[in-house]
Short mmCIF file of C-alpha atoms in Angstrom, two decimals:
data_model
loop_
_atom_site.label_atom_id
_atom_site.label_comp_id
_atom_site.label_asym_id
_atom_site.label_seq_id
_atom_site.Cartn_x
_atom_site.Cartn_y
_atom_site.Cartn_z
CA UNK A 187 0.00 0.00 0.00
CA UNK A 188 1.24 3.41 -0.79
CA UNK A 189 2.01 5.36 2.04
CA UNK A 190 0.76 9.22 1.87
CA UNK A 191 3.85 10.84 3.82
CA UNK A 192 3.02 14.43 5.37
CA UNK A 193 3.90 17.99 4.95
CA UNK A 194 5.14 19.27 7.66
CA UNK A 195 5.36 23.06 9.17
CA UNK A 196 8.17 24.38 11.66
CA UNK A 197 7.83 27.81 12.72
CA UNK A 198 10.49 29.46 14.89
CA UNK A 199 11.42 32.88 15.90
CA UNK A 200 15.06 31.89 14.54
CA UNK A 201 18.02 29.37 14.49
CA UNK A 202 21.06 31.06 12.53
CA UNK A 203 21.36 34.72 13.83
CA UNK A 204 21.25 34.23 17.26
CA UNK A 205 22.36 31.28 19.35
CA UNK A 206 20.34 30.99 22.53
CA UNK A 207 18.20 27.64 23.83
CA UNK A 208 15.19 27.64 21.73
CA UNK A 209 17.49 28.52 18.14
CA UNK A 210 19.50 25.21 19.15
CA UNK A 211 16.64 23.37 19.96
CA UNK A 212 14.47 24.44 16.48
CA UNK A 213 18.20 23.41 14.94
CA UNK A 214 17.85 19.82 16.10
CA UNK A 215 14.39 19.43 16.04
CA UNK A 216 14.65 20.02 12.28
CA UNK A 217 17.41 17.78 12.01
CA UNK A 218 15.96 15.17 14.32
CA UNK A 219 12.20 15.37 11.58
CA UNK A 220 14.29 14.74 8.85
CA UNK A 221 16.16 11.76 9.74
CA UNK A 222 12.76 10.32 11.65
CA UNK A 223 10.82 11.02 8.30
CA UNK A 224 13.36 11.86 5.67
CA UNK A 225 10.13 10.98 3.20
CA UNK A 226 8.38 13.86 4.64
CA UNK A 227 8.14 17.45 2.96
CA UNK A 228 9.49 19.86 5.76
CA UNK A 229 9.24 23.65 5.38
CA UNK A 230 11.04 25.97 7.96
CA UNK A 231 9.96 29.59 8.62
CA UNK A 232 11.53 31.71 10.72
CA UNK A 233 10.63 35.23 12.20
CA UNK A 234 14.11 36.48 12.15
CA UNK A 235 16.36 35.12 10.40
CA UNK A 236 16.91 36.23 6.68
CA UNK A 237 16.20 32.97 4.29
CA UNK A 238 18.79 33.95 1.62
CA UNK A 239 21.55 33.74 4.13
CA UNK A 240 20.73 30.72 4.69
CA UNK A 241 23.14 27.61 3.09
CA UNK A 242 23.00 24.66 5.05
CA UNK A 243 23.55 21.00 3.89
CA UNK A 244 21.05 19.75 6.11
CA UNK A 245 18.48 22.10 4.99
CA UNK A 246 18.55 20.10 1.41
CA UNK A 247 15.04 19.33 0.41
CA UNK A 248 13.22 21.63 2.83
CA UNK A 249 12.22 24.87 2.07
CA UNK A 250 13.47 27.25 4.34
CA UNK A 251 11.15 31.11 5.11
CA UNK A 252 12.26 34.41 6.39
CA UNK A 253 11.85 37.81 6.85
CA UNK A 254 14.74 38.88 8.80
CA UNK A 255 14.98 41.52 6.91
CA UNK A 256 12.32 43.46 7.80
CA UNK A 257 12.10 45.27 10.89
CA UNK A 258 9.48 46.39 13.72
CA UNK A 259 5.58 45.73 13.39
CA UNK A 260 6.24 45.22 8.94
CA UNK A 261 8.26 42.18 10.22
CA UNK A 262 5.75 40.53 12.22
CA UNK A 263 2.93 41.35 9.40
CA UNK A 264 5.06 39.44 6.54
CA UNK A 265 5.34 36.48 8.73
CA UNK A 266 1.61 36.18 9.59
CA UNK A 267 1.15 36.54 5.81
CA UNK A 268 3.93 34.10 4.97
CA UNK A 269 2.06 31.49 7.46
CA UNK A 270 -1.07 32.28 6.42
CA UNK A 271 -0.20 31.85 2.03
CA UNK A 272 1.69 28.93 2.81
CA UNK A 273 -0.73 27.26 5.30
CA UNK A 274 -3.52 27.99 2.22
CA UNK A 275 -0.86 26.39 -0.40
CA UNK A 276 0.42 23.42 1.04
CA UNK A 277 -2.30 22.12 3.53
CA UNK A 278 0.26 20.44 5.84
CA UNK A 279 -0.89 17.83 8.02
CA UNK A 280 0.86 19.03 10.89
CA UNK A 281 2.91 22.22 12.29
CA UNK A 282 5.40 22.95 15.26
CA UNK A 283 6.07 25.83 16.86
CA UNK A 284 9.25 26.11 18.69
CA UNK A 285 8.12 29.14 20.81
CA UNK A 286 4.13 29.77 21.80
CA UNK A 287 4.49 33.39 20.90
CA UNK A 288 3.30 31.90 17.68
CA UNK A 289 0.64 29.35 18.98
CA UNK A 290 -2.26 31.91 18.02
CA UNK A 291 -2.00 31.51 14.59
CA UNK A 292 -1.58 27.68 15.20
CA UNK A 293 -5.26 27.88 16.54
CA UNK A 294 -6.17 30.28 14.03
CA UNK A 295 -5.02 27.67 11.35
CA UNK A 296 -6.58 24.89 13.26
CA UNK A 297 -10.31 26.68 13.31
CA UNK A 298 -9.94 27.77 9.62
CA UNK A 299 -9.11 24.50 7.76
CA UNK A 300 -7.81 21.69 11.28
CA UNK A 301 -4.63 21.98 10.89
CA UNK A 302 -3.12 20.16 13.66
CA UNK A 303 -0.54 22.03 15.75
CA UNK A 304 2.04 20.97 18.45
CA UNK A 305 3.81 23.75 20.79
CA UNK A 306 7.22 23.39 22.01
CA UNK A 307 6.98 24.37 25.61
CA UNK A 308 10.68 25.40 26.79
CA UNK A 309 10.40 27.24 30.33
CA UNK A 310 9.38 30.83 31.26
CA UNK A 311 8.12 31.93 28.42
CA UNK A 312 5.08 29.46 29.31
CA UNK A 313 4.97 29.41 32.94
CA UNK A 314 4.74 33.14 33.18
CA UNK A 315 2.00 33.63 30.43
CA UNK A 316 -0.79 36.34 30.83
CA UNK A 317 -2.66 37.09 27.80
CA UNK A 318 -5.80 34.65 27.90
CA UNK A 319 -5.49 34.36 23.93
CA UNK A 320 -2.27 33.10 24.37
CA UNK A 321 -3.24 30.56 26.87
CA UNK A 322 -6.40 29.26 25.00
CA UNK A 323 -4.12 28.51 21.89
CA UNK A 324 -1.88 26.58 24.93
CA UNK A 325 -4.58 24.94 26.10
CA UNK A 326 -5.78 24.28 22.41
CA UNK A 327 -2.79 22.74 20.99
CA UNK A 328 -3.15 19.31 19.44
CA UNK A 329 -0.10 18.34 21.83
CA UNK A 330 2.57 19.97 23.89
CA UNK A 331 5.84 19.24 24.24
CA UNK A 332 7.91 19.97 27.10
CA UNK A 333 11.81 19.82 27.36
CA UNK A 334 11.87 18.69 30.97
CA UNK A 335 9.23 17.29 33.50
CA UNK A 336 9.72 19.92 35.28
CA UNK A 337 8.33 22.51 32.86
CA UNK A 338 5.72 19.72 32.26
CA UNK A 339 5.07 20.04 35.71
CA UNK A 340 4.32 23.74 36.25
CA UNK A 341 2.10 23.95 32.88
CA UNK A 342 -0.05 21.35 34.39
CA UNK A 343 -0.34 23.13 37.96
CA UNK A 344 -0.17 26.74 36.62
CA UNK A 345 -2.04 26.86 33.19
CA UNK A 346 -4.68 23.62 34.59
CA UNK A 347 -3.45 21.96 31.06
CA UNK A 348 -4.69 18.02 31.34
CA UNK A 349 -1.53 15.80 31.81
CA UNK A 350 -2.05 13.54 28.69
CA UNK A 351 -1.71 16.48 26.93
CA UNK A 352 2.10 17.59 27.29
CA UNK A 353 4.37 14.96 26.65
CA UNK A 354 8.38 15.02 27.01
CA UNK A 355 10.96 16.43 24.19
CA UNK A 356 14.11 16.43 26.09
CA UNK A 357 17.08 18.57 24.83
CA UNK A 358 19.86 17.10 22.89
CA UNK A 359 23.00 18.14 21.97
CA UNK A 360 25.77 17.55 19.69
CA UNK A 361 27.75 15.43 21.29
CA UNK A 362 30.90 15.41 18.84
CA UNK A 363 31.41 18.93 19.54
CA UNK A 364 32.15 18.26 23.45
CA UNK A 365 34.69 15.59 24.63
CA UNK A 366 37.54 14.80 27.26
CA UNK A 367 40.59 16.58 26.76
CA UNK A 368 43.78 17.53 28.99
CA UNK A 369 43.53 21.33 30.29
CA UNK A 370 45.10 23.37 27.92
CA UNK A 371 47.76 25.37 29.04
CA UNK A 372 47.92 28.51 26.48
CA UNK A 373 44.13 29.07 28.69
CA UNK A 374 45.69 28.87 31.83
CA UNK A 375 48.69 31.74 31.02
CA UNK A 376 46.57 33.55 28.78
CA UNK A 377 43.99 34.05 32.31
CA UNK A 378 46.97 34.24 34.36
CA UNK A 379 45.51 30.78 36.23
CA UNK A 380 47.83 28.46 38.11
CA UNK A 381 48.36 24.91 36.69
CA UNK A 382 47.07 23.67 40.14
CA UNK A 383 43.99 26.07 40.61
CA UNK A 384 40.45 24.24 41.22
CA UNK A 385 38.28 25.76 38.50
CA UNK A 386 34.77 26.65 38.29
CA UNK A 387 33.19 27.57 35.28
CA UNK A 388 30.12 28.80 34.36
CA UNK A 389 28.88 29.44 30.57
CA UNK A 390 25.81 31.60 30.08
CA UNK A 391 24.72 34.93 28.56
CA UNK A 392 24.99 37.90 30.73
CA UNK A 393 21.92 39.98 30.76
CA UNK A 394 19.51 41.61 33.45
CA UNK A 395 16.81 39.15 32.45
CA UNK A 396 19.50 35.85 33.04
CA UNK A 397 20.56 36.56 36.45
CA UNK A 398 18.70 33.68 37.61
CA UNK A 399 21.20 31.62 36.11
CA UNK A 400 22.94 32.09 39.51
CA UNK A 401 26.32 33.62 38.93
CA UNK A 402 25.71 36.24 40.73
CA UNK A 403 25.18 33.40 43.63
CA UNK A 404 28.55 31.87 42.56
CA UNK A 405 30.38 35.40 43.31
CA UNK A 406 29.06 35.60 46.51
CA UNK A 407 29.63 32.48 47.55
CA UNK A 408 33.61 32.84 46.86
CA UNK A 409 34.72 34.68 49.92
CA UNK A 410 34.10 31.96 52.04
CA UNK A 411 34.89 29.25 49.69
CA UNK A 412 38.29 31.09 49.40
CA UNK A 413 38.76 30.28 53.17
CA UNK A 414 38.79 26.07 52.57
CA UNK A 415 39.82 25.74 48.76
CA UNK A 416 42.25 28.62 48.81
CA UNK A 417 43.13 28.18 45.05
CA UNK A 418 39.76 28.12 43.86
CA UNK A 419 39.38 30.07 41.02
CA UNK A 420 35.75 31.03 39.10
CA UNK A 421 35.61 31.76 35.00
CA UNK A 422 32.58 33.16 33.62
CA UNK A 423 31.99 32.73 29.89
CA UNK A 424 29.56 34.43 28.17
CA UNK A 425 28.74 38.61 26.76
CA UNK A 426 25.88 40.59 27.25
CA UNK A 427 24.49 44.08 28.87
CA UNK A 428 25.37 42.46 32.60
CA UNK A 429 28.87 42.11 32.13
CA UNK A 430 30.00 45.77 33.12
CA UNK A 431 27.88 45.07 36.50
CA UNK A 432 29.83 42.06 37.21
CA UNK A 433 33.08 43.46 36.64
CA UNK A 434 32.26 46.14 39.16
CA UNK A 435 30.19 42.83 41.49
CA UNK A 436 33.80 41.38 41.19
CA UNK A 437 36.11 44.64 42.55
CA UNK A 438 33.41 45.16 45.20
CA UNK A 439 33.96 41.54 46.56
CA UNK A 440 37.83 42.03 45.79
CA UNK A 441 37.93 38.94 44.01
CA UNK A 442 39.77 40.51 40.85
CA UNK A 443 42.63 37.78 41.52
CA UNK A 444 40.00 34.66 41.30
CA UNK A 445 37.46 35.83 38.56
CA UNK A 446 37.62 35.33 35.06
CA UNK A 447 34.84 36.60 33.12
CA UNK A 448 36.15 35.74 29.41
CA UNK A 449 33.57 37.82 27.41
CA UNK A 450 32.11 35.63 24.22
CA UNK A 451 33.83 32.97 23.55
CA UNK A 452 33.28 31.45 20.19
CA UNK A 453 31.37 27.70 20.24
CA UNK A 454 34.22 26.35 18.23
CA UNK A 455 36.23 27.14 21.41
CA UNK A 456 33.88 26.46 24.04
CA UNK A 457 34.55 22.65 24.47
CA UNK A 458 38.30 23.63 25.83
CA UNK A 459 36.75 26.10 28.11
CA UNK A 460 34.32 23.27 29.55
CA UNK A 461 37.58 21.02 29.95
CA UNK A 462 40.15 23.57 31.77
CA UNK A 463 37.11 23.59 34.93
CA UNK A 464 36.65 20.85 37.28
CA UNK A 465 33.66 21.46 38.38
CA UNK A 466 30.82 23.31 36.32
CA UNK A 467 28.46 25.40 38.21
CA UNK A 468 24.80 27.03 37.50
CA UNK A 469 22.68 26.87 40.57
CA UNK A 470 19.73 28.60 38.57
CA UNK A 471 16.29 28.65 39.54
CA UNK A 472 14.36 29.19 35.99
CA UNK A 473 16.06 27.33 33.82
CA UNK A 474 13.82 25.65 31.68
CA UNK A 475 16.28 22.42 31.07
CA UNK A 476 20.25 23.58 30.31
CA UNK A 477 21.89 22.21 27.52
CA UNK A 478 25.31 23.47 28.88
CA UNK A 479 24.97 21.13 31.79
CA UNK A 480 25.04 18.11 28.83
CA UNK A 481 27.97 19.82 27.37
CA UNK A 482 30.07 20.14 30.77
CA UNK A 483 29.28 16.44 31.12
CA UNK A 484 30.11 15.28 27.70
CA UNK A 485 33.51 16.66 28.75
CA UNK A 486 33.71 14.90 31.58
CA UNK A 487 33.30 17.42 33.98
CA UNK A 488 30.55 17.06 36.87
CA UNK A 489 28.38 19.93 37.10
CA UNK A 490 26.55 21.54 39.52
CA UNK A 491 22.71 22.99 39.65
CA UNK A 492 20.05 24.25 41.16
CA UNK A 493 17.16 21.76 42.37
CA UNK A 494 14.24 24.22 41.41
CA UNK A 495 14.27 23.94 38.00
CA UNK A 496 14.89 22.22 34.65
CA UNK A 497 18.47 21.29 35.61
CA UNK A 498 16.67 18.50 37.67
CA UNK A 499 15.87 16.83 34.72
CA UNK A 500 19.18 17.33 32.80
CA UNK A 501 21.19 16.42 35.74
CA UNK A 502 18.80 13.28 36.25
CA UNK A 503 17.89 14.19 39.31
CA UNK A 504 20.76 14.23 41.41
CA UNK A 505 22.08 10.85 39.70
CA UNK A 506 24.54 12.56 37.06
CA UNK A 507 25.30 16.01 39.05
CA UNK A 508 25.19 18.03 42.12
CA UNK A 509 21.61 19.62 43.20
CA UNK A 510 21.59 22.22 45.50
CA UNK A 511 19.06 24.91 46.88
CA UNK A 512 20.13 28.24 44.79
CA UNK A 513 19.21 30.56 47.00
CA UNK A 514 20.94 28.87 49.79
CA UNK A 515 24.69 30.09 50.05
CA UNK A 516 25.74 28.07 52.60
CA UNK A 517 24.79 24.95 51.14
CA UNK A 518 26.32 25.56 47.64
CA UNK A 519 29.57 26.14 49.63
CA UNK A 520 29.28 22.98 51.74
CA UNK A 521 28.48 20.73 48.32
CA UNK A 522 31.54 22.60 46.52
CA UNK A 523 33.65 21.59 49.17
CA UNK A 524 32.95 18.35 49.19
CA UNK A 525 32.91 17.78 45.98
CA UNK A 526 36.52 19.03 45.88
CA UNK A 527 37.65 17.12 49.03
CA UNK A 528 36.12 14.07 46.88
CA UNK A 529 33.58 13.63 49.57
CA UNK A 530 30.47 13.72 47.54
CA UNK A 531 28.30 10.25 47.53
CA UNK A 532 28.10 9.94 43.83
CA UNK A 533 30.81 8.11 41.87
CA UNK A 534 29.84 9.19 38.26
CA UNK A 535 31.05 12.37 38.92
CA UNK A 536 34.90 11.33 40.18
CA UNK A 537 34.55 8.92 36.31
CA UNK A 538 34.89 11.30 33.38
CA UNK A 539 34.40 8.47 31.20
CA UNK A 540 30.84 7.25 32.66
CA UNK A 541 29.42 10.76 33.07
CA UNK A 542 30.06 11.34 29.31
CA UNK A 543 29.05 8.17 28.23
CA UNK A 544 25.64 8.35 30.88
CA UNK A 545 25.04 11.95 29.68
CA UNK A 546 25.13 10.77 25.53
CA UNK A 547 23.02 7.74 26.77
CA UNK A 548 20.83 9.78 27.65
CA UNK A 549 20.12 13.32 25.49
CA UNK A 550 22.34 12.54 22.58
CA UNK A 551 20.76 12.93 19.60
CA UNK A 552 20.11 9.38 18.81
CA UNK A 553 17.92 9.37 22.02
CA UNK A 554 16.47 12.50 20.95
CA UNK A 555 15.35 10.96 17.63
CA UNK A 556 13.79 8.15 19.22
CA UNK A 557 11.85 10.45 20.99
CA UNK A 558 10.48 12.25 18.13
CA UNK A 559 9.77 9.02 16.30
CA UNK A 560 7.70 8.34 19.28
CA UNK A 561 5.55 11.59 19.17
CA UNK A 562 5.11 11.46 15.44
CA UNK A 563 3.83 7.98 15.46
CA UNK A 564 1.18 9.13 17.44
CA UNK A 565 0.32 12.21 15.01
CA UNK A 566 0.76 9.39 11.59
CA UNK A 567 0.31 6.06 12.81
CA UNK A 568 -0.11 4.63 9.38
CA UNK A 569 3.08 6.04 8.19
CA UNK A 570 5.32 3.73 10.56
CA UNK A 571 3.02 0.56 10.30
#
């Protein structure tokens, strides 16, 4: 029998011109469709990115949308119209939306001609949502899928979405891009970091909005670390608008001798940043899940995060990393320590090998696909029969 395969819709606000959570996410959930369903016909539109910059191999046989270069309200009025034309055109039998900003004109698609639609549901953006538009095309979606339980968990307390309705589309990441190597020394002079220095490293972007990432914590907290692990020394990767307040957050706390905040550092770079720590540290509280927690672990290192949020789920709940109460000072400094005195009760994280090969297990990508293959056979169960 001739099998009918689908056209498929991803809409996202971007994936090449900025590199945040949901842009690598909407990068490897396209990936992830097309080697699921490589029979499919995929077509990606994006809000901000400008399609005729766009020349990726992996982007071969799926049309890629944008209007990037438009600007201000014009911008979001030539998507809605792309969606809309291309929606009327192609009929696809199902679209995702990497971001519920656009989940309104999922339902508005859905009443006109049901069209299915499935909402990626990544962490604030959802929990905190107001407008009770917004929330019916939530509530309306043909499925939801959540990048941790715990996200799943708040939309079903805080929005009163039914359970069956969200399912689970962990985070991947690529795993070939973050591996075990030796510190390298050219870092360590080029920070002015002794070879024998116990690192801590934190990678995030530095804006007003992304202090609950918990750096700030992390500065706080080195005074008194200073006092048991007197070599102890903290980098901080990442740019953005908050980086002039930390520099003055670091010459208040006079810890200009043990701080190292690096500015951007490009991702071609970032897995010998990740291997010159020993421990990684973000005791956030918002985080939806925290792909850089998979990438500290893919190089071996053990990290460190807060137990209020998504990095429950990527540090499988306390049995690949350390969980700790972010707002709790005391406590952060008590697990560093032990960790460093080689006290803590959890092997994996003293066995670089078995922490990366637990942490590909699994979010690597192959997992990831399996996942999707799961949700789609839901959506086309004749297609996989």
């Amino acid at each position: 029998m001739t099998k009918n395969y689908p056209t498929i819709h991803i809409w996202t606000p971007n994936i090449f011109n900025v590199k945040g959570g949901i842009q690598v996410f909407s990068d490897f959930l396209v990936k992830g469709l097309q080697q699921v369903l490589p029979q499919a016909k995929y077509a990606v539109f994006s809000k901000h990115d400008v399609a005729s910059a766009v020349d990726l191999p992996y982007l071969e046989g799926t049309n890629f949308y944008g209007v990037g270069e438009f600007h201000g309200n014009l911008k979001t009025v030539m998507f809605i119209k792309l969606l809309l034309n291309k929606a009327w055109q192609e009929k696809p039998q199902l679209i995702i939306t990497t971001h519920v900003h656009f989940a309104v004109m999922g339902l508005i698609l859905q009443r006109l001609w049901g069209i299915p639609y499935w909402i990626i549901a990544h962490g604030v953006e959802v929990w905190d949502l107001k407008s009770p538009l917004m929330i019916s095309a939530l509530k309306n979606a043909d499925q939801i899928l959540a990048v941790s339980e715990y996200t799943r968990q708040r939309l079903i307390k805080e929005q009163n979405i039914a359970a069956n309705k969200i399912k689970i589309l962990y985070n991947t990441f690529n795993s070939d891009n973050f591996y075990i190597v030796p510190k390298k020394t050219h870092l360590l002079n080029k920070y002015n970091i002794k070879p024998d220095a116990k690192i801590l490293l934190t990678v995030a972007r530095l804006f007003a909005s992304e202090q609950y990432k918990g750096y700030d914590s992390m500065l706080h907290t080195l005074p008194q670390l200073r006092q048991e692990i007197p070599n102890v020394h903290y980098i901080l990767v990442g740019k953005g608008s908050d980086l002039e307040r930390l520099q003055n957050l670091v010459k208040q706390l006079d810890l200009a001798d043990c701080v190292t905040l690096t500015g951007f550092i490009p991702d071609a770079e970032l897995a010998d940043y990740y291997n010159l720590c020993d421990l990684f540290v973000m005791p956030s509280k918002r985080e939806g899940f925290g792909i850089v927690y998979l990438e500290a672990m893919a190089c071996g290192k053990p990290a460190l995060g807060g137990n209020q949020d998504g990095a429950l789920d990527a540090l499988g709940y306390g049995e690949l990393g350390i969980l700790v109460n972010p707002d709790d000072h005391d406590m952060i400094i008590e697990q560093m320590i032990h960790f460093f005195n080689k006290t803590y009760p959890l092997p994996i994280i003293y066995q670089p090998e078995t922490l990366r090969k637990a942490v590909i297990k699994k979010f690597g990508f192959e997992q990831y696909c399996q996942q999707i293959r799961n949700h789609l056979m839901t959506q086309f169960p004749n297609i996989f029969n």
